[in-house]
Amino acid sequence: MHSISYYQEKMTHHFSQIVANKEPKNLYEPIEYILSLGGKRMRPVLTLMASEVFNVDCEKAIPAATAVEVFHNFSLIHDDIMDDAPLRRGNQTVHEKWDLNTGILSGDAMLILAYQFFENYEPTTFQKLAKLFSKTALEVCEGQQYDVDFETRDNVTIPEYLKMIEYKTAVLVGAAMKMGAIVAETSDENADLIYDFGLNLGIAFQLQDDYLDAFGNPETFGKQVGGDIIENKKTYLYLKAIEFSKAEEKQQLLHLFSIQPSENTDKIESVKAIFNASGASEATKKAIQDYTFKAFETLEKMDIEAEKKAVLKAFGENLMGRNV
């Protein structure tokens, strides 16, 4: 097996070529642009890694990995439009750099392009990949709708929230890994287990993102600490605080999440104090740990060499070892 950086470089080189010099430019240049903005390329890396876990050269998994990343970036273009976001990875979003119509149309084209990459495989593999991809893509849309719905609801439950982050974030992580397994033509049991590994790791990762948004180190987190609090997002931390808080603290939290002050420092500190005092912070850390361990438990059931299990576990530990 290769290093994460090897997989990343392989995908970055590939992305620089997939729509180069295609016409019309106003359709394809935004696609080239969003794919060039980089990021960790975690999902396609997982597809390549999974193929090699099951003893197939990662070259064979590049089309499937490309489909995963093209779809992910398509969803980012449309998410940015829905959020009216000006920046993505520190650069202008597609709809800001071009215009709204270009963002919609280029995003649509990316969804179609993603499917086309599966055409590189034999019919049986193509069918399995396309079936998984369709299921996952629809779940991502469902997760995004749940997220939008939750913005105007005051009665979101913990199970609903976990379902939302599973669909919006984790299913694509699981699918990325299972696609590598499908390309490698491993057993259905192995393919399902590596999907579960990715799914649980994806939930743990998103819960950790919730936690780091409030309590992360601003220098290492990579985005504004307290952003979810400023936007009144009902994260796992918030829902646990509502569940655990006494009446007075609960009313204070509900009030704080109903206002948009021009200066947010006091609001952020007040909310964080309630998160800590209520036990929501510790409960969130425990949930992160539980889902991480759940992911690692699936490794023990996989029919692969011990060193491959160790590689996957090390990847998970590295992913979850972000600065808290």
PDB file of C-alpha atoms in Angstrom:
ATOM      1  CA  MET A   1       0.000   0.000   0.000  1.00  0.00           C
ATOM      2  CA  HIS A   2       1.018   3.594  -0.585  1.00  0.00           C
ATOM      3  CA  SER A   3       1.065   6.739   1.547  1.00  0.00           C
ATOM      4  CA  ILE A   4      -1.839   9.203   1.788  1.00  0.00           C
ATOM      5  CA  SER A   5       0.295  11.837   0.037  1.00  0.00           C
ATOM      6  CA  TYR A   6       0.893   9.429  -2.874  1.00  0.00           C
ATOM      7  CA  TYR A   7      -2.867   8.955  -3.350  1.00  0.00           C
ATOM      8  CA  GLN A   8      -3.452  12.711  -3.044  1.00  0.00           C
ATOM      9  CA  GLU A   9      -0.827  13.555  -5.670  1.00  0.00           C
ATOM     10  CA  LYS A  10      -2.218  10.899  -8.010  1.00  0.00           C
ATOM     11  CA  MET A  11      -5.717  12.378  -7.784  1.00  0.00           C
ATOM     12  CA  THR A  12      -4.540  15.995  -8.071  1.00  0.00           C
ATOM     13  CA  HIS A  13      -2.676  15.178 -11.292  1.00  0.00           C
ATOM     14  CA  HIS A  14      -5.724  13.357 -12.632  1.00  0.00           C
ATOM     15  CA  PHE A  15      -8.108  16.240 -11.802  1.00  0.00           C
ATOM     16  CA  SER A  16      -5.937  18.687 -13.737  1.00  0.00           C
ATOM     17  CA  GLN A  17      -6.700  16.760 -16.928  1.00  0.00           C
ATOM     18  CA  ILE A  18     -10.321  15.621 -16.834  1.00  0.00           C
ATOM     19  CA  VAL A  19     -11.996  18.724 -18.312  1.00  0.00           C
ATOM     20  CA  ALA A  20      -8.959  20.608 -19.645  1.00  0.00           C
ATOM     21  CA  ASN A  21      -9.646  22.469 -22.930  1.00  0.00           C
ATOM     22  CA  LYS A  22     -13.250  21.245 -23.205  1.00  0.00           C
ATOM     23  CA  GLU A  23     -15.866  23.507 -24.780  1.00  0.00           C
ATOM     24  CA  PRO A  24     -17.862  25.563 -23.991  1.00  0.00           C
ATOM     25  CA  LYS A  25     -15.354  27.167 -21.627  1.00  0.00           C
ATOM     26  CA  ASN A  26     -17.995  28.811 -19.441  1.00  0.00           C
ATOM     27  CA  LEU A  27     -19.340  25.364 -18.567  1.00  0.00           C
ATOM     28  CA  TYR A  28     -16.052  23.556 -17.988  1.00  0.00           C
ATOM     29  CA  GLU A  29     -13.775  26.262 -16.557  1.00  0.00           C
ATOM     30  CA  PRO A  30     -15.818  26.496 -13.329  1.00  0.00           C
ATOM     31  CA  ILE A  31     -15.512  22.691 -12.983  1.00  0.00           C
ATOM     32  CA  GLU A  32     -11.746  22.872 -13.497  1.00  0.00           C
ATOM     33  CA  TYR A  33     -11.639  25.742 -10.990  1.00  0.00           C
ATOM     34  CA  ILE A  34     -13.532  24.007  -8.146  1.00  0.00           C
ATOM     35  CA  LEU A  35     -11.492  20.814  -8.619  1.00  0.00           C
ATOM     36  CA  SER A  36      -8.252  22.819  -8.526  1.00  0.00           C
ATOM     37  CA  LEU A  37      -9.016  24.327  -5.107  1.00  0.00           C
ATOM     38  CA  GLY A  38      -7.689  21.180  -3.507  1.00  0.00           C
ATOM     39  CA  GLY A  39      -8.677  20.274   0.011  1.00  0.00           C
ATOM     40  CA  LYS A  40      -7.552  16.996   1.577  1.00  0.00           C
ATOM     41  CA  ARG A  41      -9.221  14.849  -1.143  1.00  0.00           C
ATOM     42  CA  MET A  42     -10.179  12.490   1.673  1.00  0.00           C
ATOM     43  CA  ARG A  43     -12.948  10.684  -0.220  1.00  0.00           C
ATOM     44  CA  PRO A  44     -11.023   9.721  -3.399  1.00  0.00           C
ATOM     45  CA  VAL A  45      -8.014   8.826  -1.243  1.00  0.00           C
ATOM     46  CA  LEU A  46     -10.268   6.384   0.630  1.00  0.00           C
ATOM     47  CA  THR A  47     -11.398   4.783  -2.637  1.00  0.00           C
ATOM     48  CA  LEU A  48      -7.794   4.236  -3.763  1.00  0.00           C
ATOM     49  CA  MET A  49      -6.775   3.017  -0.317  1.00  0.00           C
ATOM     50  CA  ALA A  50      -9.697   0.572  -0.119  1.00  0.00           C
ATOM     51  CA  SER A  51      -8.805  -1.000  -3.483  1.00  0.00           C
ATOM     52  CA  GLU A  52      -5.263  -1.677  -2.238  1.00  0.00           C
ATOM     53  CA  VAL A  53      -6.557  -2.999   1.096  1.00  0.00           C
ATOM     54  CA  PHE A  54      -8.155  -5.722  -1.046  1.00  0.00           C
ATOM     55  CA  ASN A  55      -4.965  -6.242  -3.078  1.00  0.00           C
ATOM     56  CA  VAL A  56      -5.817  -4.432  -6.317  1.00  0.00           C
ATOM     57  CA  ASP A  57      -3.606  -1.698  -7.818  1.00  0.00           C
ATOM     58  CA  CYS A  58      -5.091   1.698  -7.005  1.00  0.00           C
ATOM     59  CA  GLU A  59      -4.801   2.698 -10.697  1.00  0.00           C
ATOM     60  CA  LYS A  60      -7.878   0.567 -11.336  1.00  0.00           C
ATOM     61  CA  ALA A  61      -9.865   2.583  -8.770  1.00  0.00           C
ATOM     62  CA  ILE A  62      -9.031   6.048 -10.169  1.00  0.00           C
ATOM     63  CA  PRO A  63     -12.260   6.409 -12.242  1.00  0.00           C
ATOM     64  CA  ALA A  64     -14.438   5.489  -9.233  1.00  0.00           C
ATOM     65  CA  ALA A  65     -12.412   7.809  -6.972  1.00  0.00           C
ATOM     66  CA  THR A  66     -12.848  10.585  -9.522  1.00  0.00           C
ATOM     67  CA  ALA A  67     -16.609  10.062  -9.577  1.00  0.00           C
ATOM     68  CA  VAL A  68     -16.732  10.400  -5.780  1.00  0.00           C
ATOM     69  CA  GLU A  69     -14.737  13.652  -5.739  1.00  0.00           C
ATOM     70  CA  VAL A  70     -16.533  15.195  -8.726  1.00  0.00           C
ATOM     71  CA  PHE A  71     -19.865  14.472  -7.031  1.00  0.00           C
ATOM     72  CA  HIS A  72     -18.618  15.896  -3.724  1.00  0.00           C
ATOM     73  CA  ASN A  73     -17.511  19.117  -5.427  1.00  0.00           C
ATOM     74  CA  PHE A  74     -20.788  19.334  -7.351  1.00  0.00           C
ATOM     75  CA  SER A  75     -22.578  19.283  -3.997  1.00  0.00           C
ATOM     76  CA  LEU A  76     -20.266  22.037  -2.708  1.00  0.00           C
ATOM     77  CA  ILE A  77     -21.100  24.334  -5.653  1.00  0.00           C
ATOM     78  CA  HIS A  78     -24.828  23.933  -5.002  1.00  0.00           C
ATOM     79  CA  ASP A  79     -24.417  24.159  -1.195  1.00  0.00           C
ATOM     80  CA  ASP A  80     -22.548  27.453  -1.656  1.00  0.00           C
ATOM     81  CA  ILE A  81     -25.404  28.777  -3.791  1.00  0.00           C
ATOM     82  CA  MET A  82     -27.967  27.737  -1.144  1.00  0.00           C
ATOM     83  CA  ASP A  83     -25.882  29.351   1.617  1.00  0.00           C
ATOM     84  CA  ASP A  84     -24.991  32.403  -0.499  1.00  0.00           C
ATOM     85  CA  ALA A  85     -21.384  31.706   0.562  1.00  0.00           C
ATOM     86  CA  PRO A  86     -18.705  34.057  -0.814  1.00  0.00           C
ATOM     87  CA  LEU A  87     -15.695  31.800  -0.126  1.00  0.00           C
ATOM     88  CA  ARG A  88     -14.764  28.134  -0.502  1.00  0.00           C
ATOM     89  CA  ARG A  89     -11.337  26.998   0.772  1.00  0.00           C
ATOM     90  CA  GLY A  90     -10.315  30.650   0.976  1.00  0.00           C
ATOM     91  CA  ASN A  91     -11.196  31.343  -2.672  1.00  0.00           C
ATOM     92  CA  GLN A  92     -14.241  32.802  -4.397  1.00  0.00           C
ATOM     93  CA  THR A  93     -17.126  30.385  -4.764  1.00  0.00           C
ATOM     94  CA  VAL A  94     -18.125  29.444  -8.314  1.00  0.00           C
ATOM     95  CA  HIS A  95     -21.349  31.475  -8.327  1.00  0.00           C
ATOM     96  CA  GLU A  96     -19.439  34.546  -7.064  1.00  0.00           C
ATOM     97  CA  LYS A  97     -16.568  34.188  -9.538  1.00  0.00           C
ATOM     98  CA  TRP A  98     -18.940  33.579 -12.469  1.00  0.00           C
ATOM     99  CA  ASP A  99     -22.673  33.927 -11.744  1.00  0.00           C
ATOM    100  CA  LEU A 100     -25.624  32.015 -10.316  1.00  0.00           C
ATOM    101  CA  ASN A 101     -26.687  30.378 -13.596  1.00  0.00           C
ATOM    102  CA  THR A 102     -23.143  29.192 -14.293  1.00  0.00           C
ATOM    103  CA  GLY A 103     -22.941  27.672 -10.806  1.00  0.00           C
ATOM    104  CA  ILE A 104     -26.183  25.758 -11.318  1.00  0.00           C
ATOM    105  CA  LEU A 105     -25.335  24.527 -14.810  1.00  0.00           C
ATOM    106  CA  SER A 106     -21.706  23.603 -14.100  1.00  0.00           C
ATOM    107  CA  GLY A 107     -22.877  21.752 -10.999  1.00  0.00           C
ATOM    108  CA  ASP A 108     -25.429  19.835 -13.071  1.00  0.00           C
ATOM    109  CA  ALA A 109     -22.717  18.918 -15.571  1.00  0.00           C
ATOM    110  CA  MET A 110     -20.503  17.617 -12.742  1.00  0.00           C
ATOM    111  CA  LEU A 111     -23.221  15.257 -11.538  1.00  0.00           C
ATOM    112  CA  ILE A 112     -23.479  13.786 -15.049  1.00  0.00           C
ATOM    113  CA  LEU A 113     -19.694  13.618 -15.430  1.00  0.00           C
ATOM    114  CA  ALA A 114     -19.476  11.692 -12.155  1.00  0.00           C
ATOM    115  CA  TYR A 115     -21.687   8.935 -13.578  1.00  0.00           C
ATOM    116  CA  GLN A 116     -19.645   8.805 -16.788  1.00  0.00           C
ATOM    117  CA  PHE A 117     -16.505   7.725 -14.934  1.00  0.00           C
ATOM    118  CA  PHE A 118     -18.178   4.441 -14.019  1.00  0.00           C
ATOM    119  CA  GLU A 119     -18.283   3.603 -17.731  1.00  0.00           C
ATOM    120  CA  ASN A 120     -14.595   2.615 -17.420  1.00  0.00           C
ATOM    121  CA  TYR A 121     -15.661  -0.634 -15.718  1.00  0.00           C
ATOM    122  CA  GLU A 122     -17.103  -3.931 -16.866  1.00  0.00           C
ATOM    123  CA  PRO A 123     -20.937  -4.202 -16.742  1.00  0.00           C
ATOM    124  CA  THR A 124     -21.174  -6.068 -13.407  1.00  0.00           C
ATOM    125  CA  THR A 125     -18.833  -3.645 -11.632  1.00  0.00           C
ATOM    126  CA  PHE A 126     -20.488  -0.676 -13.365  1.00  0.00           C
ATOM    127  CA  GLN A 127     -23.908  -1.784 -12.134  1.00  0.00           C
ATOM    128  CA  LYS A 128     -22.741  -2.183  -8.524  1.00  0.00           C
ATOM    129  CA  LEU A 129     -20.961   1.177  -8.533  1.00  0.00           C
ATOM    130  CA  ALA A 130     -23.870   3.039 -10.146  1.00  0.00           C
ATOM    131  CA  LYS A 131     -26.392   1.478  -7.749  1.00  0.00           C
ATOM    132  CA  LEU A 132     -24.335   2.492  -4.703  1.00  0.00           C
ATOM    133  CA  PHE A 133     -23.688   5.940  -6.147  1.00  0.00           C
ATOM    134  CA  SER A 134     -27.387   6.639  -6.850  1.00  0.00           C
ATOM    135  CA  LYS A 135     -28.388   5.558  -3.330  1.00  0.00           C
ATOM    136  CA  THR A 136     -25.646   7.689  -1.773  1.00  0.00           C
ATOM    137  CA  ALA A 137     -26.305  10.780  -3.910  1.00  0.00           C
ATOM    138  CA  LEU A 138     -29.989  10.735  -2.956  1.00  0.00           C
ATOM    139  CA  GLU A 139     -29.120  10.333   0.734  1.00  0.00           C
ATOM    140  CA  VAL A 140     -26.765  13.328   0.542  1.00  0.00           C
ATOM    141  CA  CYS A 141     -29.648  15.404  -0.866  1.00  0.00           C
ATOM    142  CA  GLU A 142     -31.934  14.135   1.911  1.00  0.00           C
ATOM    143  CA  GLY A 143     -29.316  15.056   4.506  1.00  0.00           C
ATOM    144  CA  GLN A 144     -28.991  18.541   3.078  1.00  0.00           C
ATOM    145  CA  GLN A 145     -32.779  18.990   3.221  1.00  0.00           C
ATOM    146  CA  TYR A 146     -32.876  17.809   6.848  1.00  0.00           C
ATOM    147  CA  ASP A 147     -30.153  20.361   7.627  1.00  0.00           C
ATOM    148  CA  VAL A 148     -32.195  23.145   5.994  1.00  0.00           C
ATOM    149  CA  ASP A 149     -35.367  22.028   7.812  1.00  0.00           C
ATOM    150  CA  PHE A 150     -33.593  22.012  11.184  1.00  0.00           C
ATOM    151  CA  GLU A 151     -32.739  25.718  10.853  1.00  0.00           C
ATOM    152  CA  THR A 152     -36.368  26.659  11.535  1.00  0.00           C
ATOM    153  CA  ARG A 153     -37.220  23.903  14.042  1.00  0.00           C
ATOM    154  CA  ASP A 154     -36.867  24.080  17.823  1.00  0.00           C
ATOM    155  CA  ASN A 155     -37.685  20.422  18.480  1.00  0.00           C
ATOM    156  CA  VAL A 156     -34.832  18.611  16.680  1.00  0.00           C
ATOM    157  CA  THR A 157     -33.959  15.343  18.470  1.00  0.00           C
ATOM    158  CA  ILE A 158     -30.551  13.685  18.845  1.00  0.00           C
ATOM    159  CA  PRO A 159     -31.567  10.698  16.616  1.00  0.00           C
ATOM    160  CA  GLU A 160     -32.754  13.145  13.925  1.00  0.00           C
ATOM    161  CA  TYR A 161     -29.504  15.068  14.111  1.00  0.00           C
ATOM    162  CA  LEU A 162     -27.415  11.891  13.868  1.00  0.00           C
ATOM    163  CA  LYS A 163     -29.447  10.795  10.836  1.00  0.00           C
ATOM    164  CA  MET A 164     -28.848  14.197   9.221  1.00  0.00           C
ATOM    165  CA  ILE A 165     -25.048  14.055   9.610  1.00  0.00           C
ATOM    166  CA  GLU A 166     -25.035  10.393   8.545  1.00  0.00           C
ATOM    167  CA  TYR A 167     -26.773  11.281   5.277  1.00  0.00           C
ATOM    168  CA  LYS A 168     -25.171  14.651   4.636  1.00  0.00           C
ATOM    169  CA  THR A 169     -21.579  13.629   5.401  1.00  0.00           C
ATOM    170  CA  ALA A 170     -20.939  10.045   6.449  1.00  0.00           C
ATOM    171  CA  VAL A 171     -22.643   8.042   3.673  1.00  0.00           C
ATOM    172  CA  LEU A 172     -20.259   9.491   1.069  1.00  0.00           C
ATOM    173  CA  VAL A 173     -17.265   8.461   3.187  1.00  0.00           C
ATOM    174  CA  GLY A 174     -18.660   4.942   3.477  1.00  0.00           C
ATOM    175  CA  ALA A 175     -19.504   4.802  -0.232  1.00  0.00           C
ATOM    176  CA  ALA A 176     -16.021   6.027  -1.207  1.00  0.00           C
ATOM    177  CA  MET A 177     -14.499   3.073   0.636  1.00  0.00           C
ATOM    178  CA  LYS A 178     -17.037   0.552  -0.635  1.00  0.00           C
ATOM    179  CA  MET A 179     -16.376   1.653  -4.235  1.00  0.00           C
ATOM    180  CA  GLY A 180     -12.726   0.691  -3.793  1.00  0.00           C
ATOM    181  CA  ALA A 181     -13.882  -2.681  -2.496  1.00  0.00           C
ATOM    182  CA  ILE A 182     -16.261  -3.138  -5.452  1.00  0.00           C
ATOM    183  CA  VAL A 183     -13.498  -2.314  -7.956  1.00  0.00           C
ATOM    184  CA  ALA A 184     -11.263  -4.856  -6.166  1.00  0.00           C
ATOM    185  CA  GLU A 185     -14.036  -7.459  -6.504  1.00  0.00           C
ATOM    186  CA  THR A 186     -13.735  -8.537  -2.874  1.00  0.00           C
ATOM    187  CA  SER A 187     -16.546 -10.371  -1.064  1.00  0.00           C
ATOM    188  CA  ASP A 188     -19.875  -8.642  -0.403  1.00  0.00           C
ATOM    189  CA  GLU A 189     -19.199  -9.049   3.324  1.00  0.00           C
ATOM    190  CA  ASN A 190     -15.856  -7.233   3.079  1.00  0.00           C
ATOM    191  CA  ALA A 191     -17.444  -4.476   0.961  1.00  0.00           C
ATOM    192  CA  ASP A 192     -20.240  -3.982   3.515  1.00  0.00           C
ATOM    193  CA  LEU A 193     -17.795  -3.960   6.435  1.00  0.00           C
ATOM    194  CA  ILE A 194     -15.534  -1.333   4.903  1.00  0.00           C
ATOM    195  CA  TYR A 195     -18.645   0.754   4.168  1.00  0.00           C
ATOM    196  CA  ASP A 196     -19.583   0.540   7.858  1.00  0.00           C
ATOM    197  CA  PHE A 197     -16.022   1.479   8.808  1.00  0.00           C
ATOM    198  CA  GLY A 198     -16.232   4.614   6.649  1.00  0.00           C
ATOM    199  CA  LEU A 199     -19.774   5.438   7.767  1.00  0.00           C
ATOM    200  CA  ASN A 200     -18.987   5.348  11.493  1.00  0.00           C
ATOM    201  CA  LEU A 201     -15.719   7.201  11.004  1.00  0.00           C
ATOM    202  CA  GLY A 202     -17.632   9.822   9.002  1.00  0.00           C
ATOM    203  CA  ILE A 203     -20.147  10.329  11.840  1.00  0.00           C
ATOM    204  CA  ALA A 204     -17.306  10.581  14.382  1.00  0.00           C
ATOM    205  CA  PHE A 205     -15.525  13.090  12.125  1.00  0.00           C
ATOM    206  CA  GLN A 206     -18.621  15.303  11.841  1.00  0.00           C
ATOM    207  CA  LEU A 207     -19.283  15.182  15.590  1.00  0.00           C
ATOM    208  CA  GLN A 208     -15.653  16.145  16.140  1.00  0.00           C
ATOM    209  CA  ASP A 209     -16.160  19.015  13.686  1.00  0.00           C
ATOM    210  CA  ASP A 210     -19.098  20.192  15.842  1.00  0.00           C
ATOM    211  CA  TYR A 211     -16.897  20.028  18.936  1.00  0.00           C
ATOM    212  CA  LEU A 212     -13.896  21.745  17.343  1.00  0.00           C
ATOM    213  CA  ASP A 213     -16.114  24.511  15.997  1.00  0.00           C
ATOM    214  CA  ALA A 214     -16.698  25.555  19.616  1.00  0.00           C
ATOM    215  CA  PHE A 215     -13.537  24.401  21.373  1.00  0.00           C
ATOM    216  CA  GLY A 216     -10.878  24.030  18.664  1.00  0.00           C
ATOM    217  CA  ASN A 217      -7.618  25.924  18.416  1.00  0.00           C
ATOM    218  CA  PRO A 218      -8.199  28.826  15.957  1.00  0.00           C
ATOM    219  CA  GLU A 219      -4.656  28.398  14.592  1.00  0.00           C
ATOM    220  CA  THR A 220      -5.103  24.744  13.680  1.00  0.00           C
ATOM    221  CA  PHE A 221      -8.858  24.287  13.116  1.00  0.00           C
ATOM    222  CA  GLY A 222      -8.806  26.018   9.724  1.00  0.00           C
ATOM    223  CA  LYS A 223     -11.976  28.064  10.109  1.00  0.00           C
ATOM    224  CA  GLN A 224     -13.583  30.491  12.511  1.00  0.00           C
ATOM    225  CA  VAL A 225     -14.077  29.017  15.969  1.00  0.00           C
ATOM    226  CA  GLY A 226     -17.645  29.606  17.151  1.00  0.00           C
ATOM    227  CA  GLY A 227     -19.100  29.783  13.644  1.00  0.00           C
ATOM    228  CA  ASP A 228     -21.904  27.329  14.452  1.00  0.00           C
ATOM    229  CA  ILE A 229     -22.816  29.357  17.560  1.00  0.00           C
ATOM    230  CA  ILE A 230     -22.898  32.600  15.573  1.00  0.00           C
ATOM    231  CA  GLU A 231     -25.211  30.946  13.007  1.00  0.00           C
ATOM    232  CA  ASN A 232     -27.427  29.411  15.750  1.00  0.00           C
ATOM    233  CA  LYS A 233     -26.811  25.891  14.399  1.00  0.00           C
ATOM    234  CA  LYS A 234     -28.404  23.132  16.429  1.00  0.00           C
ATOM    235  CA  THR A 235     -25.373  20.851  16.641  1.00  0.00           C
ATOM    236  CA  TYR A 236     -24.916  17.755  18.806  1.00  0.00           C
ATOM    237  CA  LEU A 237     -23.333  19.992  21.478  1.00  0.00           C
ATOM    238  CA  TYR A 238     -26.357  22.284  21.504  1.00  0.00           C
ATOM    239  CA  LEU A 239     -28.898  19.435  21.590  1.00  0.00           C
ATOM    240  CA  LYS A 240     -27.070  17.722  24.462  1.00  0.00           C
ATOM    241  CA  ALA A 241     -26.905  21.030  26.356  1.00  0.00           C
ATOM    242  CA  ILE A 242     -30.671  21.465  25.930  1.00  0.00           C
ATOM    243  CA  GLU A 243     -31.193  17.897  27.146  1.00  0.00           C
ATOM    244  CA  PHE A 244     -28.925  18.217  30.207  1.00  0.00           C
ATOM    245  CA  SER A 245     -29.396  21.846  31.291  1.00  0.00           C
ATOM    246  CA  LYS A 246     -31.471  23.030  34.206  1.00  0.00           C
ATOM    247  CA  ALA A 247     -34.453  25.252  33.380  1.00  0.00           C
ATOM    248  CA  GLU A 248     -32.576  28.545  33.822  1.00  0.00           C
ATOM    249  CA  GLU A 249     -29.588  27.512  31.686  1.00  0.00           C
ATOM    250  CA  LYS A 250     -31.916  26.052  29.064  1.00  0.00           C
ATOM    251  CA  GLN A 251     -33.840  29.339  28.777  1.00  0.00           C
ATOM    252  CA  GLN A 252     -30.572  31.249  28.511  1.00  0.00           C
ATOM    253  CA  LEU A 253     -29.359  28.935  25.738  1.00  0.00           C
ATOM    254  CA  LEU A 254     -32.657  29.221  23.841  1.00  0.00           C
ATOM    255  CA  HIS A 255     -32.402  33.012  24.097  1.00  0.00           C
ATOM    256  CA  LEU A 256     -28.763  33.073  22.935  1.00  0.00           C
ATOM    257  CA  PHE A 257     -29.714  30.930  19.905  1.00  0.00           C
ATOM    258  CA  SER A 258     -32.497  33.338  18.968  1.00  0.00           C
ATOM    259  CA  ILE A 259     -30.321  36.462  18.631  1.00  0.00           C
ATOM    260  CA  GLN A 260     -27.777  37.752  16.121  1.00  0.00           C
ATOM    261  CA  PRO A 261     -25.657  40.384  17.932  1.00  0.00           C
ATOM    262  CA  SER A 262     -23.289  42.552  15.912  1.00  0.00           C
ATOM    263  CA  GLU A 263     -20.448  41.512  18.249  1.00  0.00           C
ATOM    264  CA  ASN A 264     -20.432  37.778  19.001  1.00  0.00           C
ATOM    265  CA  THR A 265     -17.622  37.317  21.529  1.00  0.00           C
ATOM    266  CA  ASP A 266     -19.862  37.385  24.630  1.00  0.00           C
ATOM    267  CA  LYS A 267     -22.458  35.129  23.001  1.00  0.00           C
ATOM    268  CA  ILE A 268     -19.820  32.530  22.049  1.00  0.00           C
ATOM    269  CA  GLU A 269     -18.275  32.505  25.537  1.00  0.00           C
ATOM    270  CA  SER A 270     -21.688  32.282  27.240  1.00  0.00           C
ATOM    271  CA  VAL A 271     -22.779  29.360  25.060  1.00  0.00           C
ATOM    272  CA  LYS A 272     -19.468  27.519  25.565  1.00  0.00           C
ATOM    273  CA  ALA A 273     -19.836  27.954  29.327  1.00  0.00           C
ATOM    274  CA  ILE A 274     -23.276  26.296  29.179  1.00  0.00           C
ATOM    275  CA  PHE A 275     -21.894  23.501  26.962  1.00  0.00           C
ATOM    276  CA  ASN A 276     -19.257  22.797  29.639  1.00  0.00           C
ATOM    277  CA  ALA A 277     -21.426  23.261  32.729  1.00  0.00           C
ATOM    278  CA  SER A 278     -24.252  21.066  31.401  1.00  0.00           C
ATOM    279  CA  GLY A 279     -21.976  18.150  30.524  1.00  0.00           C
ATOM    280  CA  ALA A 280     -22.716  18.511  26.785  1.00  0.00           C
ATOM    281  CA  SER A 281     -19.000  18.881  25.986  1.00  0.00           C
ATOM    282  CA  GLU A 282     -18.103  15.605  27.694  1.00  0.00           C
ATOM    283  CA  ALA A 283     -21.117  13.827  26.147  1.00  0.00           C
ATOM    284  CA  THR A 284     -19.996  14.960  22.685  1.00  0.00           C
ATOM    285  CA  LYS A 285     -16.435  13.738  23.258  1.00  0.00           C
ATOM    286  CA  LYS A 286     -17.865  10.401  24.423  1.00  0.00           C
ATOM    287  CA  ALA A 287     -20.016  10.121  21.254  1.00  0.00           C
ATOM    288  CA  ILE A 288     -16.953  10.865  19.074  1.00  0.00           C
ATOM    289  CA  GLN A 289     -15.053   8.104  20.875  1.00  0.00           C
ATOM    290  CA  ASP A 290     -17.972   5.650  20.619  1.00  0.00           C
ATOM    291  CA  TYR A 291     -18.368   6.063  16.843  1.00  0.00           C
ATOM    292  CA  THR A 292     -14.595   5.845  16.325  1.00  0.00           C
ATOM    293  CA  PHE A 293     -14.448   2.578  18.292  1.00  0.00           C
ATOM    294  CA  LYS A 294     -17.490   1.319  16.384  1.00  0.00           C
ATOM    295  CA  ALA A 295     -15.562   1.919  13.152  1.00  0.00           C
ATOM    296  CA  PHE A 296     -12.528   0.063  14.503  1.00  0.00           C
ATOM    297  CA  GLU A 297     -14.678  -2.900  15.590  1.00  0.00           C
ATOM    298  CA  THR A 298     -15.637  -3.552  11.949  1.00  0.00           C
ATOM    299  CA  LEU A 299     -11.954  -3.979  11.092  1.00  0.00           C
ATOM    300  CA  GLU A 300     -11.754  -7.090  13.261  1.00  0.00           C
ATOM    301  CA  LYS A 301     -14.451  -8.779  11.161  1.00  0.00           C
ATOM    302  CA  MET A 302     -12.794  -8.011   7.816  1.00  0.00           C
ATOM    303  CA  ASP A 303     -11.116 -10.835   5.942  1.00  0.00           C
ATOM    304  CA  ILE A 304      -7.841  -9.005   5.247  1.00  0.00           C
ATOM    305  CA  GLU A 305      -4.243  -9.187   6.449  1.00  0.00           C
ATOM    306  CA  ALA A 306      -3.426  -7.815   9.920  1.00  0.00           C
ATOM    307  CA  GLU A 307      -1.135  -5.149   8.466  1.00  0.00           C
ATOM    308  CA  LYS A 308      -3.984  -3.847   6.260  1.00  0.00           C
ATOM    309  CA  LYS A 309      -6.211  -3.571   9.334  1.00  0.00           C
ATOM    310  CA  ALA A 310      -3.395  -1.654  11.034  1.00  0.00           C
ATOM    311  CA  VAL A 311      -3.167   0.771   8.090  1.00  0.00           C
ATOM    312  CA  LEU A 312      -6.918   1.473   8.209  1.00  0.00           C
ATOM    313  CA  LYS A 313      -6.838   1.905  11.982  1.00  0.00           C
ATOM    314  CA  ALA A 314      -3.858   4.280  11.725  1.00  0.00           C
ATOM    315  CA  PHE A 315      -5.740   6.297   9.092  1.00  0.00           C
ATOM    316  CA  GLY A 316      -8.764   6.536  11.390  1.00  0.00           C
ATOM    317  CA  GLU A 317      -6.633   7.552  14.373  1.00  0.00           C
ATOM    318  CA  ASN A 318      -4.872  10.181  12.279  1.00  0.00           C
ATOM    319  CA  LEU A 319      -8.210  11.530  10.971  1.00  0.00           C
ATOM    320  CA  MET A 320      -9.621  11.748  14.497  1.00  0.00           C
ATOM    321  CA  GLY A 321      -6.421  13.148  15.976  1.00  0.00           C
ATOM    322  CA  ARG A 322      -7.133  16.739  14.982  1.00  0.00           C
ATOM    323  CA  ASN A 323      -6.171  19.460  17.463  1.00  0.00           C
ATOM    324  CA  VAL A 324      -8.865  19.810  20.126  1.00  0.00           C
TER     325      VAL A 324
END
